[in-house]
Amino acid sequence: MQSSFSVLTMLWSMCAAACFMLGMIQVMTWYQRKWKTAYLLSFSMAIAATLIALFELSMMFATDVERYQVLFSLHAFCIFFVLLSLVLFARSYLGHGSQWILVPIIVLWPIQVLANTLFPEGPLYLNVLQIERVETYWGESFTFARIETSPMKYLTDTTTALIMIYLMQSAWAGWRHGMRQRAIVVGGGSMLFIVIAGIHTPLVDAGLVRTPYMISFAFMPILASLTYQFVSEAERDRTDLQRMRREMERLSRIGMLGEVAAGIAHELNQPLTAILSNAQAARRFLELENPDLDEVRDIVNDIIADDKRAGGVIHGLRAMFNRDETLPGAARVNDAIRVVSKILIGELRSNKVKLETELAKNLPAVIGDEVQIQQVLMNLILNAMHAMSDAPDHARRIVVRTVPAGGEVLISVADTGPGISAEALPRLFEPFYTMQKKDGLGVGLAICSRIVERHGGRIWAENNSDVGAIFKFTLPIKRDTDEKPA
């Protein structure tokens, strides 16, 4: 008894499923890459290749000439569609190609498709004369047709030759313009498909090779290589985007450094002046005939203390402005606030702004990077300071609070400025949106939002009930940590 298992059905079904799966990957890429035409054309080719495989499978089991003729016409239509889409894809994806070759292809190819669809005995093939069953070497049979070709088929062959020339010329132009990998995939893959299909298909038409049509198998490597190329490009773009974001964050920190440079210079000047004065005093004591060593020892201790004070400021700056990579772990929010307060104290004094902190005791550590949390805090405090630039000196006040809130820590930065307009509130965290009158790029709050969200938290803004605005953000508490509360 003959087995019901069909190798032919399995192979062509697998080919159709593979083409469809590759098409789904490509349509997702099309959606992610901002709806670019090249990816949509590639997806349409994948769907057409899926239909080609299914039509080839159906033709193998057709039982009468009429059914075979209909399937054969639909098969030819899908091939026309794939080749025209391939030409348009090369034009869109590589951005190069001769219009003198492209225009005849676009004109001739649809005419042949229309004629072949409207007339059963169209210009491509006159008629399917008869069908017969051919047995494979493993014992399975399939339908094989004797076809009478038309002299008009040479028009199709000419158009196919123009397509080959266009694809080669487009790939070569792309290669010369630096798109070498794209050129290899499009040019090499297309030529391989056309050569294999162009040799095998005429031999089957002439009856010299008694096998099923295998155009779908010839086209599948193109789809696979294009999908791999699309995914690789998307991954490279994602890596480049992450690198650009990290660089933007670093440049934002450097920009803040320039903004607070005067205050930092003031903070460093005080310990350095004290060190100089103490050193001069110690030298005078040592020049005495009987110096008081206890007094000299106290002076040296003062010098050490002032040096540590200056070193602390410099250490905080180095940590904040020279790091690019995120080091996940346990961060102590209260410590981050204290560091930022020390860095900004000179800038706040010069702008006559009073900074107050209300930090919760025994605050648990949060998940994240302390330097990036410092960056968020510094952005919010500087924004609050700028918001109060028109307020009276005695009314300029910033309050930074921390409180535990369930499984999170809530941090807030409140000011006594004019508040935020209803129009501006929904757009505060959009890139390049700023309310500053001058020198505002509008990237600070957008970066703050991205950092907080990357840490698993939320950030928002609202107006105070009396005066000013308040920015709040949350960070998740780190569980099972050995970190001591801040």
PDB file of N, CA, C and O in Angstrom, residues 129-188:
ATOM      1  N   LEU A 129      -1.053  22.182 -23.458  1.00  0.00           N
ATOM      2  CA  LEU A 129      -1.573  21.190 -24.391  1.00  0.00           C
ATOM      3  C   LEU A 129      -2.132  19.971 -23.675  1.00  0.00           C
ATOM      4  O   LEU A 129      -3.246  19.523 -23.955  1.00  0.00           O
ATOM      5  N   GLN A 130      -1.370  19.407 -22.752  1.00  0.00           N
ATOM      6  CA  GLN A 130      -1.826  18.229 -22.021  1.00  0.00           C
ATOM      7  C   GLN A 130      -1.006  18.092 -20.744  1.00  0.00           C
ATOM      8  O   GLN A 130       0.038  18.718 -20.591  1.00  0.00           O
ATOM      9  N   ILE A 131      -1.536  17.288 -19.852  1.00  0.00           N
ATOM     10  CA  ILE A 131      -0.816  17.005 -18.611  1.00  0.00           C
ATOM     11  C   ILE A 131      -0.641  15.509 -18.470  1.00  0.00           C
ATOM     12  O   ILE A 131      -1.398  14.712 -19.059  1.00  0.00           O
ATOM     13  N   GLU A 132       0.352  15.122 -17.722  1.00  0.00           N
ATOM     14  CA  GLU A 132       0.615  13.709 -17.468  1.00  0.00           C
ATOM     15  C   GLU A 132       1.222  13.566 -16.081  1.00  0.00           C
ATOM     16  O   GLU A 132       1.699  14.533 -15.497  1.00  0.00           O
ATOM     17  N   ARG A 133       1.164  12.379 -15.579  1.00  0.00           N
ATOM     18  CA  ARG A 133       1.751  12.096 -14.268  1.00  0.00           C
ATOM     19  C   ARG A 133       3.160  11.567 -14.452  1.00  0.00           C
ATOM     20  O   ARG A 133       3.403  10.644 -15.242  1.00  0.00           O
ATOM     21  N   VAL A 134       4.092  12.172 -13.718  1.00  0.00           N
ATOM     22  CA  VAL A 134       5.496  11.767 -13.766  1.00  0.00           C
ATOM     23  C   VAL A 134       5.868  11.243 -12.383  1.00  0.00           C
ATOM     24  O   VAL A 134       5.548  11.859 -11.365  1.00  0.00           O
ATOM     25  N   GLU A 135       6.565  10.123 -12.358  1.00  0.00           N
ATOM     26  CA  GLU A 135       6.913   9.498 -11.087  1.00  0.00           C
ATOM     27  C   GLU A 135       8.342   9.862 -10.691  1.00  0.00           C
ATOM     28  O   GLU A 135       9.261   9.854 -11.518  1.00  0.00           O
ATOM     29  N   THR A 136       8.507  10.204  -9.413  1.00  0.00           N
ATOM     30  CA  THR A 136       9.838  10.503  -8.887  1.00  0.00           C
ATOM     31  C   THR A 136      10.569   9.201  -8.560  1.00  0.00           C
ATOM     32  O   THR A 136       9.965   8.116  -8.553  1.00  0.00           O
ATOM     33  N   TYR A 137      11.864   9.332  -8.274  1.00  0.00           N
ATOM     34  CA  TYR A 137      12.630   8.120  -8.018  1.00  0.00           C
ATOM     35  C   TYR A 137      12.267   7.482  -6.682  1.00  0.00           C
ATOM     36  O   TYR A 137      12.578   6.319  -6.438  1.00  0.00           O
ATOM     37  N   TRP A 138      11.586   8.216  -5.794  1.00  0.00           N
ATOM     38  CA  TRP A 138      11.158   7.604  -4.528  1.00  0.00           C
ATOM     39  C   TRP A 138       9.714   7.093  -4.602  1.00  0.00           C
ATOM     40  O   TRP A 138       9.131   6.692  -3.617  1.00  0.00           O
ATOM     41  N   GLY A 139       9.114   7.156  -5.821  1.00  0.00           N
ATOM     42  CA  GLY A 139       7.820   6.533  -6.016  1.00  0.00           C
ATOM     43  C   GLY A 139       6.627   7.452  -5.972  1.00  0.00           C
ATOM     44  O   GLY A 139       5.494   7.002  -6.175  1.00  0.00           O
ATOM     45  N   GLU A 140       6.826   8.746  -5.736  1.00  0.00           N
ATOM     46  CA  GLU A 140       5.711   9.690  -5.693  1.00  0.00           C
ATOM     47  C   GLU A 140       5.544  10.333  -7.059  1.00  0.00           C
ATOM     48  O   GLU A 140       6.518  10.588  -7.764  1.00  0.00           O
ATOM     49  N   SER A 141       4.308  10.577  -7.476  1.00  0.00           N
ATOM     50  CA  SER A 141       4.044  11.151  -8.789  1.00  0.00           C
ATOM     51  C   SER A 141       3.538  12.577  -8.668  1.00  0.00           C
ATOM     52  O   SER A 141       2.980  12.965  -7.645  1.00  0.00           O
ATOM     53  N   PHE A 142       3.732  13.366  -9.736  1.00  0.00           N
ATOM     54  CA  PHE A 142       3.253  14.742  -9.790  1.00  0.00           C
ATOM     55  C   PHE A 142       2.811  15.040 -11.217  1.00  0.00           C
ATOM     56  O   PHE A 142       3.144  14.312 -12.163  1.00  0.00           O
ATOM     57  N   THR A 143       2.054  16.133 -11.371  1.00  0.00           N
ATOM     58  CA  THR A 143       1.532  16.512 -12.683  1.00  0.00           C
ATOM     59  C   THR A 143       2.582  17.309 -13.440  1.00  0.00           C
ATOM     60  O   THR A 143       3.162  18.268 -12.928  1.00  0.00           O
ATOM     61  N   PHE A 144       2.795  16.898 -14.691  1.00  0.00           N
ATOM     62  CA  PHE A 144       3.746  17.586 -15.566  1.00  0.00           C
ATOM     63  C   PHE A 144       3.003  17.986 -16.836  1.00  0.00           C
ATOM     64  O   PHE A 144       2.219  17.196 -17.386  1.00  0.00           O
ATOM     65  N   ALA A 145       3.222  19.210 -17.331  1.00  0.00           N
ATOM     66  CA  ALA A 145       2.458  19.740 -18.459  1.00  0.00           C
ATOM     67  C   ALA A 145       3.343  19.919 -19.684  1.00  0.00           C
ATOM     68  O   ALA A 145       4.524  20.296 -19.565  1.00  0.00           O
ATOM     69  N   ARG A 146       2.742  19.675 -20.828  1.00  0.00           N
ATOM     70  CA  ARG A 146       3.368  20.029 -22.113  1.00  0.00           C
ATOM     71  C   ARG A 146       2.796  21.370 -22.539  1.00  0.00           C
ATOM     72  O   ARG A 146       1.584  21.537 -22.646  1.00  0.00           O
ATOM     73  N   ILE A 147       3.679  22.334 -22.763  1.00  0.00           N
ATOM     74  CA  ILE A 147       3.255  23.712 -23.006  1.00  0.00           C
ATOM     75  C   ILE A 147       3.727  24.153 -24.378  1.00  0.00           C
ATOM     76  O   ILE A 147       4.885  23.919 -24.766  1.00  0.00           O
ATOM     77  N   GLU A 148       2.831  24.820 -25.098  1.00  0.00           N
ATOM     78  CA  GLU A 148       3.174  25.397 -26.396  1.00  0.00           C
ATOM     79  C   GLU A 148       3.497  26.867 -26.175  1.00  0.00           C
ATOM     80  O   GLU A 148       2.642  27.643 -25.744  1.00  0.00           O
ATOM     81  N   THR A 149       4.736  27.242 -26.430  1.00  0.00           N
ATOM     82  CA  THR A 149       5.157  28.619 -26.190  1.00  0.00           C
ATOM     83  C   THR A 149       4.830  29.510 -27.360  1.00  0.00           C
ATOM     84  O   THR A 149       4.650  29.050 -28.491  1.00  0.00           O
ATOM     85  N   SER A 150       4.763  30.810 -27.080  1.00  0.00           N
ATOM     86  CA  SER A 150       4.424  31.807 -28.089  1.00  0.00           C
ATOM     87  C   SER A 150       5.678  32.567 -28.504  1.00  0.00           C
ATOM     88  O   SER A 150       6.588  32.766 -27.697  1.00  0.00           O
ATOM     89  N   PRO A 151       5.735  33.018 -29.773  1.00  0.00           N
ATOM     90  CA  PRO A 151       6.860  33.878 -30.172  1.00  0.00           C
ATOM     91  C   PRO A 151       6.937  35.158 -29.326  1.00  0.00           C
ATOM     92  O   PRO A 151       7.998  35.737 -29.167  1.00  0.00           O
ATOM     93  N   MET A 152       5.780  35.588 -28.769  1.00  0.00           N
ATOM     94  CA  MET A 152       5.771  36.775 -27.922  1.00  0.00           C
ATOM     95  C   MET A 152       6.549  36.570 -26.622  1.00  0.00           C
ATOM     96  O   MET A 152       6.817  37.522 -25.892  1.00  0.00           O
ATOM     97  N   LYS A 153       6.904  35.327 -26.347  1.00  0.00           N
ATOM     98  CA  LYS A 153       7.676  35.057 -25.137  1.00  0.00           C
ATOM     99  C   LYS A 153       9.030  35.774 -25.170  1.00  0.00           C
ATOM    100  O   LYS A 153       9.619  36.067 -24.130  1.00  0.00           O
ATOM    101  N   TYR A 154       9.487  36.077 -26.396  1.00  0.00           N
ATOM    102  CA  TYR A 154      10.767  36.774 -26.487  1.00  0.00           C
ATOM    103  C   TYR A 154      10.681  38.185 -25.912  1.00  0.00           C
ATOM    104  O   TYR A 154      11.693  38.747 -25.478  1.00  0.00           O
ATOM    105  N   LEU A 155       9.475  38.773 -25.900  1.00  0.00           N
ATOM    106  CA  LEU A 155       9.296  40.067 -25.256  1.00  0.00           C
ATOM    107  C   LEU A 155       9.530  39.938 -23.750  1.00  0.00           C
ATOM    108  O   LEU A 155      10.169  40.795 -23.132  1.00  0.00           O
ATOM    109  N   THR A 156       9.016  38.833 -23.176  1.00  0.00           N
ATOM    110  CA  THR A 156       9.250  38.571 -21.754  1.00  0.00           C
ATOM    111  C   THR A 156      10.732  38.342 -21.489  1.00  0.00           C
ATOM    112  O   THR A 156      11.280  38.843 -20.492  1.00  0.00           O
ATOM    113  N   ASP A 157      11.372  37.585 -22.387  1.00  0.00           N
ATOM    114  CA  ASP A 157      12.808  37.332 -22.202  1.00  0.00           C
ATOM    115  C   ASP A 157      13.610  38.627 -22.286  1.00  0.00           C
ATOM    116  O   ASP A 157      14.580  38.827 -21.541  1.00  0.00           O
ATOM    117  N   THR A 158      13.201  39.529 -23.189  1.00  0.00           N
ATOM    118  CA  THR A 158      13.896  40.814 -23.310  1.00  0.00           C
ATOM    119  C   THR A 158      13.741  41.648 -22.037  1.00  0.00           C
ATOM    120  O   THR A 158      14.706  42.242 -21.537  1.00  0.00           O
ATOM    121  N   THR A 159      12.515  41.666 -21.519  1.00  0.00           N
ATOM    122  CA  THR A 159      12.277  42.421 -20.290  1.00  0.00           C
ATOM    123  C   THR A 159      13.072  41.829 -19.133  1.00  0.00           C
ATOM    124  O   THR A 159      13.626  42.557 -18.294  1.00  0.00           O
ATOM    125  N   THR A 160      13.143  40.495 -19.073  1.00  0.00           N
ATOM    126  CA  THR A 160      13.933  39.840 -18.023  1.00  0.00           C
ATOM    127  C   THR A 160      15.404  40.212 -18.138  1.00  0.00           C
ATOM    128  O   THR A 160      16.084  40.443 -17.124  1.00  0.00           O
ATOM    129  N   ALA A 161      15.902  40.293 -19.379  1.00  0.00           N
ATOM    130  CA  ALA A 161      17.293  40.699 -19.586  1.00  0.00           C
ATOM    131  C   ALA A 161      17.513  42.137 -19.116  1.00  0.00           C
ATOM    132  O   ALA A 161      18.544  42.459 -18.498  1.00  0.00           O
ATOM    133  N   LEU A 162      16.532  43.020 -19.387  1.00  0.00           N
ATOM    134  CA  LEU A 162      16.634  44.404 -18.904  1.00  0.00           C
ATOM    135  C   LEU A 162      16.658  44.445 -17.372  1.00  0.00           C
ATOM    136  O   LEU A 162      17.380  45.250 -16.776  1.00  0.00           O
ATOM    137  N   ILE A 163      15.874  43.569 -16.757  1.00  0.00           N
ATOM    138  CA  ILE A 163      15.867  43.511 -15.292  1.00  0.00           C
ATOM    139  C   ILE A 163      17.230  43.102 -14.765  1.00  0.00           C
ATOM    140  O   ILE A 163      17.751  43.686 -13.793  1.00  0.00           O
ATOM    141  N   MET A 164      17.848  42.100 -15.395  1.00  0.00           N
ATOM    142  CA  MET A 164      19.188  41.666 -14.974  1.00  0.00           C
ATOM    143  C   MET A 164      20.190  42.808 -15.114  1.00  0.00           C
ATOM    144  O   MET A 164      21.003  43.054 -14.215  1.00  0.00           O
ATOM    145  N   ILE A 165      20.123  43.518 -16.231  1.00  0.00           N
ATOM    146  CA  ILE A 165      21.058  44.628 -16.452  1.00  0.00           C
ATOM    147  C   ILE A 165      20.837  45.721 -15.414  1.00  0.00           C
ATOM    148  O   ILE A 165      21.799  46.267 -14.851  1.00  0.00           O
ATOM    149  N   TYR A 166      19.570  46.029 -15.152  1.00  0.00           N
ATOM    150  CA  TYR A 166      19.275  47.091 -14.188  1.00  0.00           C
ATOM    151  C   TYR A 166      19.773  46.712 -12.791  1.00  0.00           C
ATOM    152  O   TYR A 166      20.368  47.549 -12.092  1.00  0.00           O
ATOM    153  N   LEU A 167      19.521  45.480 -12.376  1.00  0.00           N
ATOM    154  CA  LEU A 167      19.946  45.059 -11.045  1.00  0.00           C
ATOM    155  C   LEU A 167      21.466  45.093 -10.906  1.00  0.00           C
ATOM    156  O   LEU A 167      22.007  45.516  -9.875  1.00  0.00           O
ATOM    157  N   MET A 168      22.175  44.666 -11.937  1.00  0.00           N
ATOM    158  CA  MET A 168      23.638  44.699 -11.892  1.00  0.00           C
ATOM    159  C   MET A 168      24.144  46.137 -11.861  1.00  0.00           C
ATOM    160  O   MET A 168      25.055  46.476 -11.091  1.00  0.00           O
ATOM    161  N   GLN A 169      23.529  47.002 -12.700  1.00  0.00           N
ATOM    162  CA  GLN A 169      23.963  48.399 -12.736  1.00  0.00           C
ATOM    163  C   GLN A 169      23.663  49.100 -11.415  1.00  0.00           C
ATOM    164  O   GLN A 169      24.477  49.879 -10.903  1.00  0.00           O
ATOM    165  N   SER A 170      22.494  48.808 -10.828  1.00  0.00           N
ATOM    166  CA  SER A 170      22.122  49.418  -9.549  1.00  0.00           C
ATOM    167  C   SER A 170      23.048  48.947  -8.429  1.00  0.00           C
ATOM    168  O   SER A 170      23.484  49.747  -7.589  1.00  0.00           O
ATOM    169  N   ALA A 171      23.369  47.651  -8.426  1.00  0.00           N
ATOM    170  CA  ALA A 171      24.261  47.112  -7.396  1.00  0.00           C
ATOM    171  C   ALA A 171      25.667  47.699  -7.536  1.00  0.00           C
ATOM    172  O   ALA A 171      26.320  48.023  -6.541  1.00  0.00           O
ATOM    173  N   TRP A 172      26.140  47.841  -8.773  1.00  0.00           N
ATOM    174  CA  TRP A 172      27.470  48.402  -8.993  1.00  0.00           C
ATOM    175  C   TRP A 172      27.534  49.865  -8.540  1.00  0.00           C
ATOM    176  O   TRP A 172      28.512  50.297  -7.921  1.00  0.00           O
ATOM    177  N   ALA A 173      26.466  50.622  -8.831  1.00  0.00           N
ATOM    178  CA  ALA A 173      26.422  52.021  -8.384  1.00  0.00           C
ATOM    179  C   ALA A 173      26.404  52.090  -6.863  1.00  0.00           C
ATOM    180  O   ALA A 173      27.070  52.937  -6.251  1.00  0.00           O
ATOM    181  N   GLY A 174      25.638  51.203  -6.222  1.00  0.00           N
ATOM    182  CA  GLY A 174      25.631  51.165  -4.762  1.00  0.00           C
ATOM    183  C   GLY A 174      26.988  50.805  -4.190  1.00  0.00           C
ATOM    184  O   GLY A 174      27.425  51.355  -3.173  1.00  0.00           O
ATOM    185  N   TRP A 175      27.685  49.872  -4.837  1.00  0.00           N
ATOM    186  CA  TRP A 175      29.034  49.470  -4.398  1.00  0.00           C
ATOM    187  C   TRP A 175      29.983  50.667  -4.454  1.00  0.00           C
ATOM    188  O   TRP A 175      30.760  50.905  -3.529  1.00  0.00           O
ATOM    189  N   ARG A 176      29.912  51.416  -5.551  1.00  0.00           N
ATOM    190  CA  ARG A 176      30.808  52.564  -5.703  1.00  0.00           C
ATOM    191  C   ARG A 176      30.499  53.678  -4.707  1.00  0.00           C
ATOM    192  O   ARG A 176      31.376  54.479  -4.394  1.00  0.00           O
ATOM    193  N   HIS A 177      29.287  53.726  -4.202  1.00  0.00           N
ATOM    194  CA  HIS A 177      28.905  54.763  -3.241  1.00  0.00           C
ATOM    195  C   HIS A 177      29.010  54.269  -1.798  1.00  0.00           C
ATOM    196  O   HIS A 177      28.457  54.895  -0.887  1.00  0.00           O
ATOM    197  N   GLY A 178      29.713  53.174  -1.581  1.00  0.00           N
ATOM    198  CA  GLY A 178      30.008  52.726  -0.227  1.00  0.00           C
ATOM    199  C   GLY A 178      29.021  51.746   0.375  1.00  0.00           C
ATOM    200  O   GLY A 178      29.241  51.265   1.485  1.00  0.00           O
ATOM    201  N   MET A 179      27.933  51.418  -0.329  1.00  0.00           N
ATOM    202  CA  MET A 179      26.943  50.471   0.209  1.00  0.00           C
ATOM    203  C   MET A 179      27.278  49.056  -0.269  1.00  0.00           C
ATOM    204  O   MET A 179      26.503  48.415  -0.976  1.00  0.00           O
ATOM    205  N   ARG A 180      28.450  48.580   0.120  1.00  0.00           N
ATOM    206  CA  ARG A 180      28.952  47.337  -0.452  1.00  0.00           C
ATOM    207  C   ARG A 180      28.169  46.114   0.004  1.00  0.00           C
ATOM    208  O   ARG A 180      27.886  45.215  -0.792  1.00  0.00           O
ATOM    209  N   GLN A 181      27.830  46.063   1.277  1.00  0.00           N
ATOM    210  CA  GLN A 181      27.092  44.898   1.759  1.00  0.00           C
ATOM    211  C   GLN A 181      25.696  44.846   1.143  1.00  0.00           C
ATOM    212  O   GLN A 181      25.228  43.782   0.744  1.00  0.00           O
ATOM    213  N   ARG A 182      25.049  45.980   1.052  1.00  0.00           N
ATOM    214  CA  ARG A 182      23.740  46.024   0.393  1.00  0.00           C
ATOM    215  C   ARG A 182      23.860  45.609  -1.073  1.00  0.00           C
ATOM    216  O   ARG A 182      22.999  44.888  -1.602  1.00  0.00           O
ATOM    217  N   ALA A 183      24.901  46.080  -1.739  1.00  0.00           N
ATOM    218  CA  ALA A 183      25.085  45.764  -3.155  1.00  0.00           C
ATOM    219  C   ALA A 183      25.300  44.272  -3.355  1.00  0.00           C
ATOM    220  O   ALA A 183      24.776  43.674  -4.309  1.00  0.00           O
ATOM    221  N   ILE A 184      26.066  43.645  -2.474  1.00  0.00           N
ATOM    222  CA  ILE A 184      26.302  42.211  -2.592  1.00  0.00           C
ATOM    223  C   ILE A 184      25.002  41.431  -2.406  1.00  0.00           C
ATOM    224  O   ILE A 184      24.690  40.508  -3.167  1.00  0.00           O
ATOM    225  N   VAL A 185      24.220  41.828  -1.388  1.00  0.00           N
ATOM    226  CA  VAL A 185      22.965  41.110  -1.113  1.00  0.00           C
ATOM    227  C   VAL A 185      21.986  41.271  -2.271  1.00  0.00           C
ATOM    228  O   VAL A 185      21.408  40.290  -2.756  1.00  0.00           O
ATOM    229  N   VAL A 186      21.793  42.511  -2.730  1.00  0.00           N
ATOM    230  CA  VAL A 186      20.814  42.758  -3.789  1.00  0.00           C
ATOM    231  C   VAL A 186      21.313  42.238  -5.135  1.00  0.00           C
ATOM    232  O   VAL A 186      20.619  41.471  -5.812  1.00  0.00           O
ATOM    233  N   GLY A 187      22.522  42.653  -5.508  1.00  0.00           N
ATOM    234  CA  GLY A 187      23.041  42.247  -6.814  1.00  0.00           C
ATOM    235  C   GLY A 187      23.333  40.760  -6.905  1.00  0.00           C
ATOM    236  O   GLY A 187      22.867  40.069  -7.815  1.00  0.00           O
ATOM    237  N   GLY A 188      24.095  40.252  -5.924  1.00  0.00           N
ATOM    238  CA  GLY A 188      24.456  38.835  -5.955  1.00  0.00           C
ATOM    239  C   GLY A 188      23.259  37.927  -5.809  1.00  0.00           C
ATOM    240  O   GLY A 188      23.098  36.949  -6.565  1.00  0.00           O
TER     241      GLY A 188
END
